[in-house]
Short mmCIF file of C-alpha atoms and ligand atoms in Angstrom, two decimals:
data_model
loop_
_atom_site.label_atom_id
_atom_site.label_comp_id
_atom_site.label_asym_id
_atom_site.label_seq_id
_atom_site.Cartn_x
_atom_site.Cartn_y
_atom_site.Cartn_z
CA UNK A 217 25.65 30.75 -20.28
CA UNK A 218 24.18 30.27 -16.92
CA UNK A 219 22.14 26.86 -16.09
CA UNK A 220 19.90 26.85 -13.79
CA UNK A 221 17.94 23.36 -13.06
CA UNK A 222 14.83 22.78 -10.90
CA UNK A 223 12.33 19.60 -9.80
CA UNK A 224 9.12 18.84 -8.53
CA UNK A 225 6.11 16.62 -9.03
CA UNK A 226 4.08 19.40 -10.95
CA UNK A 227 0.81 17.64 -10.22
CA UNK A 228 -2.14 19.25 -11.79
CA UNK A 229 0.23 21.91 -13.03
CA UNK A 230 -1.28 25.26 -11.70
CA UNK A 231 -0.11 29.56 -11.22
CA UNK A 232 2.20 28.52 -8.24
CA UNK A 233 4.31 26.22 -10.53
CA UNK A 234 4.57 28.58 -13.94
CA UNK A 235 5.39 31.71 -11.14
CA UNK A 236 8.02 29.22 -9.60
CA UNK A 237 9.55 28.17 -13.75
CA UNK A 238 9.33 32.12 -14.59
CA UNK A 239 11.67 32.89 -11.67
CA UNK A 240 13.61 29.88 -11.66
CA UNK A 241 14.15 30.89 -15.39
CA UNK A 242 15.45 34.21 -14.49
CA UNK A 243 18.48 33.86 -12.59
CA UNK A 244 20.26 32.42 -15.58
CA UNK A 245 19.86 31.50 -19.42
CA UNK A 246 18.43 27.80 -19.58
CA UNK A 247 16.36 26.19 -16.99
CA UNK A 248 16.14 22.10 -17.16
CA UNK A 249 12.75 20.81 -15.19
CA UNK A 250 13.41 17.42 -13.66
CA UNK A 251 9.79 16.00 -13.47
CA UNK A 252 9.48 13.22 -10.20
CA UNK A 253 8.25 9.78 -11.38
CA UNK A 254 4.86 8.35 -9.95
CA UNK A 255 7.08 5.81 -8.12
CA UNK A 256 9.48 8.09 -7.22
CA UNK A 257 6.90 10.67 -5.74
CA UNK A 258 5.32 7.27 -4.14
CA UNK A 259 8.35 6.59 -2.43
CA UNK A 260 8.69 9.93 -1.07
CA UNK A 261 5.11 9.95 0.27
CA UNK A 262 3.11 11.98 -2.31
CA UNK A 263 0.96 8.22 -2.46
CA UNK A 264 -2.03 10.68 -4.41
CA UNK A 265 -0.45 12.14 -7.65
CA UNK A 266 -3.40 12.17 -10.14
CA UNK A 267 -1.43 13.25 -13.34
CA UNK A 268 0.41 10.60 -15.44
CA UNK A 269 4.14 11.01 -15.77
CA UNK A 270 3.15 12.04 -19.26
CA UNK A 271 0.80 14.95 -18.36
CA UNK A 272 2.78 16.30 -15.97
CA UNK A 273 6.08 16.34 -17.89
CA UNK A 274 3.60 17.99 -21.12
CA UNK A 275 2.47 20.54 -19.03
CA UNK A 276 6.01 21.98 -17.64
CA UNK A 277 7.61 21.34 -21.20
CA UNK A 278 4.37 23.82 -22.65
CA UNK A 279 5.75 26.05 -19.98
CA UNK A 280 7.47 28.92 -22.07
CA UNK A 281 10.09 29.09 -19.22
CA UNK A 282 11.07 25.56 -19.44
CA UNK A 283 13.81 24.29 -22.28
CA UNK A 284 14.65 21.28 -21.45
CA UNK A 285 12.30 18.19 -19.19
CA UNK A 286 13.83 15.99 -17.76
CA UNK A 287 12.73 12.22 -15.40
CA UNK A 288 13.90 12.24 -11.53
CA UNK A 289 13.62 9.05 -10.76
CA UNK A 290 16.07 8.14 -7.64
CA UNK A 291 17.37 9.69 -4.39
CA UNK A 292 20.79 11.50 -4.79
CA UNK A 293 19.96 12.14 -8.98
CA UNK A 294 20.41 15.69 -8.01
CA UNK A 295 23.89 15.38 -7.95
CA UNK A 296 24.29 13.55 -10.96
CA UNK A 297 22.28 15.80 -12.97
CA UNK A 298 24.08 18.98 -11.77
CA UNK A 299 27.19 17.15 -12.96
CA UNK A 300 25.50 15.74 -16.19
CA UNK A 301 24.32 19.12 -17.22
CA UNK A 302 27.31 21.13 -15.23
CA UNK A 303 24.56 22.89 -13.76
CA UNK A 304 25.56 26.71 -12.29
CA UNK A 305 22.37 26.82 -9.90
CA UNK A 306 19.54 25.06 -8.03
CA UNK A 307 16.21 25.99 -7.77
CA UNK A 308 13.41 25.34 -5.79
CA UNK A 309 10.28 26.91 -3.53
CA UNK A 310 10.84 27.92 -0.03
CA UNK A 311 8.85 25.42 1.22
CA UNK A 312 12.20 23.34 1.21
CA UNK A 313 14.20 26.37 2.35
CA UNK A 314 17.44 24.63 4.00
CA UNK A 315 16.84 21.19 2.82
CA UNK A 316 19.13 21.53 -0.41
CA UNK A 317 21.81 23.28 1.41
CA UNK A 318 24.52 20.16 0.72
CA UNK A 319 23.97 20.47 -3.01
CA UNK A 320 26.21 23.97 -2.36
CA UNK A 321 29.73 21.56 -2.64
CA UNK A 322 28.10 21.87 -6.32
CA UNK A 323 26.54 24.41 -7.88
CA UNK A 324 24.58 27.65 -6.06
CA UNK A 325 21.38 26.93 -4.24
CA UNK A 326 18.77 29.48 -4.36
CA UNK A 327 15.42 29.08 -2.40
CA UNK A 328 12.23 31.39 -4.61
CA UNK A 329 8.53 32.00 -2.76
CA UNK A 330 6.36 30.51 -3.00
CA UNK A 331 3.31 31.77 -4.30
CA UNK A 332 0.93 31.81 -1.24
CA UNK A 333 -2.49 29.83 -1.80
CA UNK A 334 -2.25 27.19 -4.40
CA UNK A 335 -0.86 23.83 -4.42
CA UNK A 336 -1.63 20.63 -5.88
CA UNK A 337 -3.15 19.15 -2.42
CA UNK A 338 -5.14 22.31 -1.98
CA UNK A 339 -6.10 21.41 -6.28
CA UNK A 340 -6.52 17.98 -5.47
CA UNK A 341 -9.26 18.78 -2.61
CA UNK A 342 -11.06 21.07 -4.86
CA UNK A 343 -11.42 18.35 -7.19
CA UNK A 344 -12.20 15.54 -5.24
CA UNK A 345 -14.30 16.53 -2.14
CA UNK A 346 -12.47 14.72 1.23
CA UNK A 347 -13.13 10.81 1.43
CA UNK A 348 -15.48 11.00 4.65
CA UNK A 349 -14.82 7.48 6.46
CA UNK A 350 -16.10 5.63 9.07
CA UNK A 351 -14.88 2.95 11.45
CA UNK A 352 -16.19 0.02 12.05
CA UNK A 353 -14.48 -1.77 15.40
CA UNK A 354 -12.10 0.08 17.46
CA UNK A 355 -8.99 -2.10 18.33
CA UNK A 356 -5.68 -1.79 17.33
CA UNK A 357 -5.62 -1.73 14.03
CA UNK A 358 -8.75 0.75 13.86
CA UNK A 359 -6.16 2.83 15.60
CA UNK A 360 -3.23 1.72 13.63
CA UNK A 361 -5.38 2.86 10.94
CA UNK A 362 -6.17 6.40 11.89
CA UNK A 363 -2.55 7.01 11.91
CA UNK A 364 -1.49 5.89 9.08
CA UNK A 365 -4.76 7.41 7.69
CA UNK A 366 -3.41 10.65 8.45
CA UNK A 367 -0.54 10.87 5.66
CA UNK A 368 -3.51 10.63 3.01
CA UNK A 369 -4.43 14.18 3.46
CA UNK A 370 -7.76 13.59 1.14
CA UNK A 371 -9.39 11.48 4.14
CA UNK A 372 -11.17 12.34 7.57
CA UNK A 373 -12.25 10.28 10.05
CA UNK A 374 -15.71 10.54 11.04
CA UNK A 375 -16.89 8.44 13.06
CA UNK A 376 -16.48 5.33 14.47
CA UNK A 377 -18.94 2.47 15.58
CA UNK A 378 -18.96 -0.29 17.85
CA UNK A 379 -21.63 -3.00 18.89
CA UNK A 380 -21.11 -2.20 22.68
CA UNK A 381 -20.57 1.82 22.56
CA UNK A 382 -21.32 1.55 26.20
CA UNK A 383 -19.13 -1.11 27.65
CA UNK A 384 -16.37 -1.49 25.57
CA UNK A 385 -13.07 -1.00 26.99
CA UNK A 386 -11.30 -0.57 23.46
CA UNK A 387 -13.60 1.85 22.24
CA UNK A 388 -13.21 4.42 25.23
CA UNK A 389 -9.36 4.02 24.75
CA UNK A 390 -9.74 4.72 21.03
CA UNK A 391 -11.78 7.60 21.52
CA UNK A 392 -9.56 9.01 24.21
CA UNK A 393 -6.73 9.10 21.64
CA UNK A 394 -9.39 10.77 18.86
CA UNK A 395 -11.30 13.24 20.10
CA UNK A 396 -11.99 14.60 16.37
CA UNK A 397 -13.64 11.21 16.12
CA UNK A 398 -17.50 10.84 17.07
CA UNK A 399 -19.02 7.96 18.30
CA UNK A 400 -21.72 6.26 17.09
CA UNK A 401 -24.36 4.07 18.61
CA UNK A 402 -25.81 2.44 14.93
CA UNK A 403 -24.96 1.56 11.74
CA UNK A 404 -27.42 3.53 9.72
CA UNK A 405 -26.34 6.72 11.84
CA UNK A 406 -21.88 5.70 10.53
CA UNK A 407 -23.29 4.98 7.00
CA UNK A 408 -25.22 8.75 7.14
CA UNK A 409 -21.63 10.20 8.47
CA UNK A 410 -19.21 8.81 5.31
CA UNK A 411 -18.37 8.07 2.03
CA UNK A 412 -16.69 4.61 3.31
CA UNK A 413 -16.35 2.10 5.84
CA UNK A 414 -13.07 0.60 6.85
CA UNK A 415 -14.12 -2.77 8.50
CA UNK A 416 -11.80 -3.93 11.53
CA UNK A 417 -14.45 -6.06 13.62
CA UNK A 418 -13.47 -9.48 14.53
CA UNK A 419 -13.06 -11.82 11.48
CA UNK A 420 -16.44 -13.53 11.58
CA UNK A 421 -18.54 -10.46 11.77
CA UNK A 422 -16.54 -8.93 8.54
CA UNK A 423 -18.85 -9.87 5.91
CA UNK A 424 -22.06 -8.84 7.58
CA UNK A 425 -20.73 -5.76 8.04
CA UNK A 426 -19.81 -5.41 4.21
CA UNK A 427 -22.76 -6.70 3.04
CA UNK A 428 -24.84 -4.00 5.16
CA UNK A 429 -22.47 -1.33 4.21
CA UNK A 430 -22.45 -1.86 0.35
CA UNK A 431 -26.42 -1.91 0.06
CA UNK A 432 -25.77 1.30 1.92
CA UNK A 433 -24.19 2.46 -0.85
CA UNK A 434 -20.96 2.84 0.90
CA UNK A 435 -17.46 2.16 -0.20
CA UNK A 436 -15.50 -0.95 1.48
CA UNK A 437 -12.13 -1.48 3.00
CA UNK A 438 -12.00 -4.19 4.75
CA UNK A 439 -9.69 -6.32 6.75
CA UNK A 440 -8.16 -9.81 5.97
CA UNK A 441 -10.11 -12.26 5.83
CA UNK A 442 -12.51 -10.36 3.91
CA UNK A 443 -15.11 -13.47 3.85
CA UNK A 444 -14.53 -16.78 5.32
CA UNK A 445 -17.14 -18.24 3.01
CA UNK A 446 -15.78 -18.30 -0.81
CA UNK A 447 -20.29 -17.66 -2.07
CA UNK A 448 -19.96 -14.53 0.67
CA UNK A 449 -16.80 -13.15 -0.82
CA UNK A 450 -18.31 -13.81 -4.28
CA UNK A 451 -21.38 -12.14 -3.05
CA UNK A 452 -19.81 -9.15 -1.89
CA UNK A 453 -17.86 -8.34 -4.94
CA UNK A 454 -21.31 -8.95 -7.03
CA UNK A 455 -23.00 -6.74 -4.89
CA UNK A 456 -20.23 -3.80 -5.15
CA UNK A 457 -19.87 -4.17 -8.77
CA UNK A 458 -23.47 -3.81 -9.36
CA UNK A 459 -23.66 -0.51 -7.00
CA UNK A 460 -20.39 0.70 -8.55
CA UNK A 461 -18.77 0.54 -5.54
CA UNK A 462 -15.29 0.20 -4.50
CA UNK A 463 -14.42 -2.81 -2.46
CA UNK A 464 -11.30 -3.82 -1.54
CA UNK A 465 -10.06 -6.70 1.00
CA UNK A 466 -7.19 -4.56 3.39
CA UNK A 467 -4.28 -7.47 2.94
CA UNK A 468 -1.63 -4.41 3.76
CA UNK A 469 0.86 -6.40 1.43
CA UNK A 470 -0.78 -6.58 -1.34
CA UNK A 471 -0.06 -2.55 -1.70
CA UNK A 472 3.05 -2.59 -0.54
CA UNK A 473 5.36 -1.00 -3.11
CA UNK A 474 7.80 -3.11 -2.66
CA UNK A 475 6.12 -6.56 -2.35
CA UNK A 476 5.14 -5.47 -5.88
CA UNK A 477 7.90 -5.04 -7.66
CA UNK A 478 9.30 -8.24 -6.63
CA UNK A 479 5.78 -10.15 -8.08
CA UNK A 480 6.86 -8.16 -11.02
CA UNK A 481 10.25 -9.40 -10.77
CA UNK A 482 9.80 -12.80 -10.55
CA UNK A 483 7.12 -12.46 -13.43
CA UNK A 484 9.73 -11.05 -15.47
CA UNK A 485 11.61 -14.24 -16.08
CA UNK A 486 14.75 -13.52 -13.87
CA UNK A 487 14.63 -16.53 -12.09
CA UNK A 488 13.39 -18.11 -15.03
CA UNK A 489 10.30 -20.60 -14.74
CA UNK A 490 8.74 -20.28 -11.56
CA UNK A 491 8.06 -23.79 -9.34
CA UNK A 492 7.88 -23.26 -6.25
CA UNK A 493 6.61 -20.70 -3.84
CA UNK A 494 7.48 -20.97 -0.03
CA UNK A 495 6.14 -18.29 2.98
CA UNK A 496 6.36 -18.17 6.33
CA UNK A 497 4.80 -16.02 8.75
CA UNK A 498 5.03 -15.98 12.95
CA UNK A 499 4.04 -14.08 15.34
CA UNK A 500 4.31 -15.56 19.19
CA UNK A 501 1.15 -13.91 20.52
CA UNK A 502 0.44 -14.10 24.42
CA UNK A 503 -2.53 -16.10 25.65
CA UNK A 504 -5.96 -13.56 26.28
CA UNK A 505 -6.19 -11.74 22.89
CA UNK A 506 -9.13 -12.02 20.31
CA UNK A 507 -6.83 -14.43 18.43
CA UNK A 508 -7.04 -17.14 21.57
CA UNK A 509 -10.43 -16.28 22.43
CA UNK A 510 -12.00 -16.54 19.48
CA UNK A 511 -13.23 -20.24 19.74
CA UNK A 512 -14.58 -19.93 15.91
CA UNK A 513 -12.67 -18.25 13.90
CA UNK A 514 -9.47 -17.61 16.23
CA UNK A 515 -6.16 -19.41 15.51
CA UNK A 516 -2.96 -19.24 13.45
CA UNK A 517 -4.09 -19.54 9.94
CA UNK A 518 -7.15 -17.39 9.75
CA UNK A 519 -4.85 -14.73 11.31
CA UNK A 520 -1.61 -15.05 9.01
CA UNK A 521 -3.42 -16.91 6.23
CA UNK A 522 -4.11 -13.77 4.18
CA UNK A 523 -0.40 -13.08 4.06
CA UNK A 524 1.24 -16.03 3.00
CA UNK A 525 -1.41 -16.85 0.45
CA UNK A 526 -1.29 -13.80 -1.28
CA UNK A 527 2.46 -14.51 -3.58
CA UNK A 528 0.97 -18.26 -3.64
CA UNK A 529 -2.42 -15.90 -5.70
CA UNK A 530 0.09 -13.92 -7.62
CA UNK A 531 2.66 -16.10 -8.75
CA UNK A 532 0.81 -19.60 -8.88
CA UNK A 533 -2.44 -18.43 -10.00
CA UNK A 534 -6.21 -19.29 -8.82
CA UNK A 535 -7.15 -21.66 -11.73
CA UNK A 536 -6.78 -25.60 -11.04
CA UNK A 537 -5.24 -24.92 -6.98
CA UNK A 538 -5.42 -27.35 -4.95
CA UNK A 539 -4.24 -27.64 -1.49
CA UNK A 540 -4.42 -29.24 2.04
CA UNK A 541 -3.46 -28.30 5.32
CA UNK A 542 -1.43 -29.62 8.16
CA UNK A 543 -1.91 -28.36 12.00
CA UNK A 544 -0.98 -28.39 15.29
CA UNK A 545 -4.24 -27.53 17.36
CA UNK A 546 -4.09 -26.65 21.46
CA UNK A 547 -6.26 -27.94 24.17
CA UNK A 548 -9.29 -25.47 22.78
CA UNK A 549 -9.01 -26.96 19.13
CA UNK A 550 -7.20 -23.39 17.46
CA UNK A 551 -4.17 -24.16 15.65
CA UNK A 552 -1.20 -22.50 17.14
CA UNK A 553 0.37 -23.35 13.87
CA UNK A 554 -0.13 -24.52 10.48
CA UNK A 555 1.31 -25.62 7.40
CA UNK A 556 -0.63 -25.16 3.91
CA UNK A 557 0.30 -26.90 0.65
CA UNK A 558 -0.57 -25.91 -2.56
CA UNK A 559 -0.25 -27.27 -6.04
CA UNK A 560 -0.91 -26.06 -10.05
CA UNK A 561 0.51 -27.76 -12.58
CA UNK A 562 4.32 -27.72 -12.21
CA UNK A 563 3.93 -25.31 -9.68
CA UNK A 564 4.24 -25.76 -5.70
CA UNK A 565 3.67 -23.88 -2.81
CA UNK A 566 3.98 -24.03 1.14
CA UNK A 567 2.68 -21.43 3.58
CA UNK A 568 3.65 -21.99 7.23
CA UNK A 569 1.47 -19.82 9.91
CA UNK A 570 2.15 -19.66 13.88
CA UNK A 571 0.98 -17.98 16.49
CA UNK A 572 1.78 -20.52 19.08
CA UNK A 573 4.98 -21.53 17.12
CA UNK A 574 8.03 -19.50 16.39
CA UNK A 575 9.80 -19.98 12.73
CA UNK A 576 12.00 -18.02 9.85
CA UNK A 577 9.80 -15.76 8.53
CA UNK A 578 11.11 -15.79 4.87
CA UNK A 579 9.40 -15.57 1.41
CA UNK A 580 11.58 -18.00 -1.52
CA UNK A 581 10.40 -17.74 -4.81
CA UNK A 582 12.13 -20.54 -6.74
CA UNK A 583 12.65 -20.82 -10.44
CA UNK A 584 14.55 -22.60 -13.13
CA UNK A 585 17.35 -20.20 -13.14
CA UNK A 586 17.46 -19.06 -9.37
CA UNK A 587 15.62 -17.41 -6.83
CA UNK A 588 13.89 -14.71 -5.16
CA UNK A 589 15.00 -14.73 -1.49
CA UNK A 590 13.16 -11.91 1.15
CA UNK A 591 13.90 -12.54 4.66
CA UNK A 592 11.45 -11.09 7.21
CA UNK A 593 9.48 -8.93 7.32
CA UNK A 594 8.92 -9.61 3.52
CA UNK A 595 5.19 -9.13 4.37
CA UNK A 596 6.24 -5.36 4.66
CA UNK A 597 8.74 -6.12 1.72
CA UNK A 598 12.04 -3.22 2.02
CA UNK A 599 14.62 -5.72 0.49
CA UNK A 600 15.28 -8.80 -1.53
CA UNK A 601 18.04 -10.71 -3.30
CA UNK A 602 17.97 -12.69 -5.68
CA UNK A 603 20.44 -15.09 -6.20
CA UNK A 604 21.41 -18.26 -8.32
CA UNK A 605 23.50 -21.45 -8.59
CA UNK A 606 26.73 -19.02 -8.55
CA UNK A 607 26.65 -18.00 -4.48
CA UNK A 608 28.68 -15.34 -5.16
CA UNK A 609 26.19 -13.55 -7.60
CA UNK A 610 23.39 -11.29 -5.83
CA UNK A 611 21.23 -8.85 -7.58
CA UNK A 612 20.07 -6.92 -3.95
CA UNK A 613 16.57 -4.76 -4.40
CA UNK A 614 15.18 -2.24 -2.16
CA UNK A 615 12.18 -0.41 -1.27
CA UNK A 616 10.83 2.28 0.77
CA UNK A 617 7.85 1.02 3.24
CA UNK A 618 7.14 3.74 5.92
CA UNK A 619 5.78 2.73 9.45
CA UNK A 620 2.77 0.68 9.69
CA UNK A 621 2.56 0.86 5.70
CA UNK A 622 -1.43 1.03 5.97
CA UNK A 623 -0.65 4.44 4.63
CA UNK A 624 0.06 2.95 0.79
CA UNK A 625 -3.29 0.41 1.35
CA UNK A 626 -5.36 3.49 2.26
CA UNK A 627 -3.97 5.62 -0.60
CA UNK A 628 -4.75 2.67 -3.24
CA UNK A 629 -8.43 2.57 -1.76
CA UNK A 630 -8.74 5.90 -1.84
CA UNK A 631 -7.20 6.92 -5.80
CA UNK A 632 -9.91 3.70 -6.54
CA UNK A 633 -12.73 5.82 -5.12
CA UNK A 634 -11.78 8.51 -6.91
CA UNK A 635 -12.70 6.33 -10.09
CA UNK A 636 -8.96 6.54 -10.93
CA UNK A 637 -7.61 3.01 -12.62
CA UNK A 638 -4.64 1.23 -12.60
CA UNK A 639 -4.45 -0.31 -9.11
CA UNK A 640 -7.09 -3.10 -9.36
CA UNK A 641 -4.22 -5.62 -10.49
CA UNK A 642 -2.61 -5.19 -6.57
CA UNK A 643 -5.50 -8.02 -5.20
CA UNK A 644 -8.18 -8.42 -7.45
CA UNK A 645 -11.54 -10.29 -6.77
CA UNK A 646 -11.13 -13.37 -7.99
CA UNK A 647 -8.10 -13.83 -5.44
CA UNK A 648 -9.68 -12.51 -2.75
CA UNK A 649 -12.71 -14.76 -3.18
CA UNK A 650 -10.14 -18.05 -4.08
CA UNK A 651 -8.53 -16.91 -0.59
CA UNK A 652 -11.88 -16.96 1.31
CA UNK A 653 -12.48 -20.74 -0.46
CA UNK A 654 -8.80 -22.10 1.58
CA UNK A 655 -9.88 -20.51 4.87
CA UNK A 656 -13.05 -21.87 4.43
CA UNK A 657 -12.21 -25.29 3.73
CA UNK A 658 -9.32 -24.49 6.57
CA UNK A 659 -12.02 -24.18 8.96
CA UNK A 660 -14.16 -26.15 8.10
CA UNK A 661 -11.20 -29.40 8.27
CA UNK A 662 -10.06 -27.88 11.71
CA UNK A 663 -13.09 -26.97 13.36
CA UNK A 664 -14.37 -30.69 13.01
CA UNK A 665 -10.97 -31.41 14.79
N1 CTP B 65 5.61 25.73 -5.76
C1 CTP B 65 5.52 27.10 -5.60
N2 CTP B 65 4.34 27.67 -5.20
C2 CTP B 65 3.27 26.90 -4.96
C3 CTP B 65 3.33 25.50 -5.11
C4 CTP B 65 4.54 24.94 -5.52
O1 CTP B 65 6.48 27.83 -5.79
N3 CTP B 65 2.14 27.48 -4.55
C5 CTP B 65 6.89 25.15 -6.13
C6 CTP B 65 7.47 24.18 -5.11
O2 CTP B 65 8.08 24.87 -4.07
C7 CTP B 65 8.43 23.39 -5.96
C8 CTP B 65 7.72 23.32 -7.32
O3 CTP B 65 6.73 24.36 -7.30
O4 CTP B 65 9.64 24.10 -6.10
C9 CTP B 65 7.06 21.99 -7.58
O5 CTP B 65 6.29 21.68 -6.43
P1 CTP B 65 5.28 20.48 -6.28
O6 CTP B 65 5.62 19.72 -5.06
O7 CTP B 65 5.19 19.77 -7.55
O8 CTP B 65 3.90 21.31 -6.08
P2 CTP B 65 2.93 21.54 -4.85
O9 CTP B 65 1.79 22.31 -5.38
O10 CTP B 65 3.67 22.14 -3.68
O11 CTP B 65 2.48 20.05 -4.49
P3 CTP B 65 1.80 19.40 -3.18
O12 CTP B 65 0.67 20.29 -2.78
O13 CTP B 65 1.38 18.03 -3.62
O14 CTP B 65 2.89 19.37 -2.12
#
């Protein structure tokens, strides 16, 4: 009795993958499928999948090749399951040719073609025409943006649109680095070339620029602070909902896979009752950029705020908040640091915010049984502990968060677009518009001095 095992995602299960069972099948008796999780494949960069974990694992168990499905789930399961099932060989397409080789201490590895011209992304495409986007602004994190853009193969980058196409120093280094890129000298003209904006203007000009964009009919990423008006943010959503269009407020966070698991960890009554909620965010920044200049709507909180805000939004809720600020303002009346306290019920919260101030940067979710400790950067969340009145106890958590970790914010903007669900819950409206209510009571306390 010869076992042979192999794995894959199976997305939109098509010729190339019952080719790749029937062979797999053939070099020995009984052939187990291990079928990736949508976390798992997540993790590992597939951030599109459009199949449930369900489907796909229904559509390789149809298979007649297949006997027995199983769930892959974690890095180095391979192993294990060659062990579990005392597995004689391993199986998979070419495309990995070499990349399986240390699995040989265990069982034989055998590489089968692929069948040329099908895949899931090529599937995936055919379904769902490329997301055509366009730019709006051209700093660094437009260009932070294209890159990360780039590992969601169903988007291109169109165009790109600033007020000053002419003078503007950031634009001609942005377009240096993307040729593929075309300028544009209006907004009617980036609204003809896409399917989508992504908005990364300076903070004041963000909801004009959403505003014109949704009656456009376009869809809306847009960077934090979405609104700095709560009735524009309201406004906004309104105005997408009744055009059935996506919008979405780019808090990178928010879609981070591993920030979310530990909201759903401390919603799952680990740490028992939650009561408190403390973040801190820093970032020394050098005198001279947009966050200095910008007399308005410059400073330490309108830049950070987003960040440490959001757990306050997900664990505290946006019913009955209340809160008030404390900052330290410089000679030109921006706050070079700031402390925010909020309250609901028997729940507290402090966010501290500094561009002009250096701190811990640490997220502590505190509870009746213990806590949730994430050191920084939690805001690009890889690992947490959490820990109790025992110090010697530690339950450690990680996560994978690539690069920049736009990358898992684009992909959630995009699968929305698509009309798939299931990834509203991440930052929904009501938080982004409760969000835009603090900053604007922020400014509006600051900017009177
Ligand atoms: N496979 C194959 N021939 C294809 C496509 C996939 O033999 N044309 C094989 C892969 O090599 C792998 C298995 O099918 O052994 C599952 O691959 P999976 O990653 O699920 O499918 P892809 O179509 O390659 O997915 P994607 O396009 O998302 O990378």
């Amino acid at each position: 009795m010869t076992r042979v095992i192999t794995y894959g995602v199976f997305d939109l299960f098509h010729q190339g993958h019952i080719n790749l069972l029937k062979h797999a099948k053939e070099l020995g008796d009984e052939l187990i499928v291990g079928i990736t999780t949508d976390q798992y494949a997540y993790e590992r960069g597939k951030l599109t999948v459009v199949d449930s974990l369900e489907t796909r694992m229904e559509n390789v168990r149809k298979c007649p090749y297949t006997d027995e499905v199983i769930v892959e789930d974690h890095i180095g399961q391979k192993v294990e399951d060659i062990l579990k099932y005392n597995i004689d060989i391993f199986a998979i397409g070419d495309d990995w040719f070499g990349k399986f080789d240390y699995l040989e201490d265990y069982c034989k590895v055998v590489y089968l073609p692929r069948t040329a011209g099908i895949s899931s992304s090529i599937l995936r495409l055919e379904k769902y025409p490329y997301l055509r986007m366009g730019i709006i602004g051209a700093g660094r994190i437009a260009q932070r943006f294209v890159k990360e853009a780039g590992y969601v193969r169903e988007i291109q980058i169109t165009s790109v649109y600033h007020p000053n196409p002419d003078t503007s120093a950031s634009l001609a280094r942005f377009l240096g680095q993307n040729t593929a890129i075309a300028k544009v000298r209006t907004l009617p003209k980036l609204f003809d070339n896409c399917d989508a904006v992504y908005i990364a203007s300076p903070h004041d000009t963000h909801y004009a620029y959403a505003k014109a964009a949704l009656e456009a009919g376009r869809h809306v990423l847009c960077e934090k602070p979405l609104a700095l008006r709560k009735k524009d943010a309201v406004e906004l959503f309104r105005l997408a909902s009744e055009k059935g269009l996506v919008l979405m407020e780019g808090i990178k966070t928010a879609y981070c896979p591993g920030f979310c698991r530990m909201i759903s960890l401390a919603r799952s009554g680990v740490i028992g009752e939650i009561h408190d909620v403390e973040a801190s965010f820093t970032r020394l920044t050098p005198p001279g950029v947009r966050e200095w200049t910008d007399l308005k709507t410059g400073g330490s909180f309108t830049e950070l705020g987003s960040y440490v805000l959001l757990p306050v939004m997900k664990l505290l809720g946006t019913d009955n908040l209340t809160w008030r600020f404390e900052s330290v303002l410089n000679a030109n009346g921006l706050d070079t640091y700031t402390r925010v306290y909020l309250r609901r019920q028997d729940m507290l919260a402090e966010g501290k915010c500094g561009l002009g101030v250096k701190s811990e940067g640490e997220l502590i979710i505190s509870g009746t049984k213990g806590y949730i400790l994430a050191e920084a950067p939690w805001w690009k969340t890889q690992y947490y502990e959490v820990r109790g009145e025992n110090p010697a106890y530690r339950q450690r958590y990680s996560a994978e968060y690539a690069e920049d970790g736009l990358r898992y914010e684009i992909a959630d903007f995009m699968y929305r677009v698509q009309g798939h669900a299931g990834r509203e819950d991440k930052l929904t409206p009501v938080e982004s518009a409760k969000m835009a209510e603090i900053m604007e009571d922020f400014l509006a306390g600051r900017n009177k001095g």
